[in-house]
């Protein structure tokens, strides 16, 4: 079950993708399909088959994006969040071995292609919610429990690199 929360940045990105697919990419592929279809016999026409396949993929993604954009709730930053870990926070954590991690807690639609984002649905994010700097968070992982300490929390896109 995916959480239907998303940051403003993530919401804008989904809308941008939808607009690109619908207004630019789909019309371009539709022209190619029409051109390939005009050549006659479609059974041996690789251009036609490939572009029809692309069109199906685009339409499927467009349907998904439209439903998702309707379903998600944009969570805007609020000053009351300062000092605690909530949705949209950049967090730096450290374990007893001195290993550090820095990431932003975001919606499940936003994590793809980003290794510095963690889904709000992930055990790590769940364990960190409402924690403050110097709090300890116990994260249940497949290999057992891990303890992490909160070093820094920010809602501005920090380069938390002030060490």
JSON list of C-alpha atoms in Angstrom, two decimals, residues 10 18 27-28 34 39 45 52 58 65 70 75 77 86-87 91 97 101 104-105 115 117 121 123 140 144 149-150:
[
{"chain": "A", "resi": 10, "resn": "UNK", "atom": "CA", "xyz": [7.63, 15.68, -6.64]},
{"chain": "A", "resi": 18, "resn": "UNK", "atom": "CA", "xyz": [2.49, 14.08, -17.90]},
{"chain": "A", "resi": 27, "resn": "UNK", "atom": "CA", "xyz": [1.85, 13.54, -30.84]},
{"chain": "A", "resi": 28, "resn": "UNK", "atom": "CA", "xyz": [5.32, 12.80, -32.25]},
{"chain": "A", "resi": 34, "resn": "UNK", "atom": "CA", "xyz": [0.17, 7.42, -39.15]},
{"chain": "A", "resi": 39, "resn": "UNK", "atom": "CA", "xyz": [2.78, 2.64, -46.24]},
{"chain": "A", "resi": 45, "resn": "UNK", "atom": "CA", "xyz": [5.96, -3.07, -40.96]},
{"chain": "A", "resi": 52, "resn": "UNK", "atom": "CA", "xyz": [2.20, 1.29, -31.81]},
{"chain": "A", "resi": 58, "resn": "UNK", "atom": "CA", "xyz": [2.82, 6.17, -23.36]},
{"chain": "A", "resi": 65, "resn": "UNK", "atom": "CA", "xyz": [0.05, 9.62, -13.97]},
{"chain": "A", "resi": 70, "resn": "UNK", "atom": "CA", "xyz": [-5.50, 12.98, -8.58]},
{"chain": "A", "resi": 75, "resn": "UNK", "atom": "CA", "xyz": [2.48, 18.24, 1.72]},
{"chain": "A", "resi": 77, "resn": "UNK", "atom": "CA", "xyz": [6.52, 22.71, 4.48]},
{"chain": "A", "resi": 86, "resn": "UNK", "atom": "CA", "xyz": [8.50, 14.85, 9.32]},
{"chain": "A", "resi": 87, "resn": "UNK", "atom": "CA", "xyz": [7.62, 14.30, 5.68]},
{"chain": "A", "resi": 91, "resn": "UNK", "atom": "CA", "xyz": [17.95, 14.12, 7.67]},
{"chain": "A", "resi": 97, "resn": "UNK", "atom": "CA", "xyz": [30.33, 2.67, 13.64]},
{"chain": "A", "resi": 101, "resn": "UNK", "atom": "CA", "xyz": [23.60, 8.73, 5.77]},
{"chain": "A", "resi": 104, "resn": "UNK", "atom": "CA", "xyz": [15.16, 13.40, 2.21]},
{"chain": "A", "resi": 105, "resn": "UNK", "atom": "CA", "xyz": [11.94, 11.69, 3.34]},
{"chain": "A", "resi": 115, "resn": "UNK", "atom": "CA", "xyz": [19.74, 7.47, -3.91]},
{"chain": "A", "resi": 117, "resn": "UNK", "atom": "CA", "xyz": [15.61, 10.03, -1.15]},
{"chain": "A", "resi": 121, "resn": "UNK", "atom": "CA", "xyz": [6.80, 4.01, 3.69]},
{"chain": "A", "resi": 123, "resn": "UNK", "atom": "CA", "xyz": [11.18, 1.31, 7.81]},
{"chain": "A", "resi": 140, "resn": "UNK", "atom": "CA", "xyz": [13.92, -2.95, 12.05]},
{"chain": "A", "resi": 144, "resn": "UNK", "atom": "CA", "xyz": [17.89, -7.31, 12.67]},
{"chain": "A", "resi": 149, "resn": "UNK", "atom": "CA", "xyz": [21.28, 8.81, 15.84]},
{"chain": "A", "resi": 150, "resn": "UNK", "atom": "CA", "xyz": [19.84, 11.99, 14.33]}
]
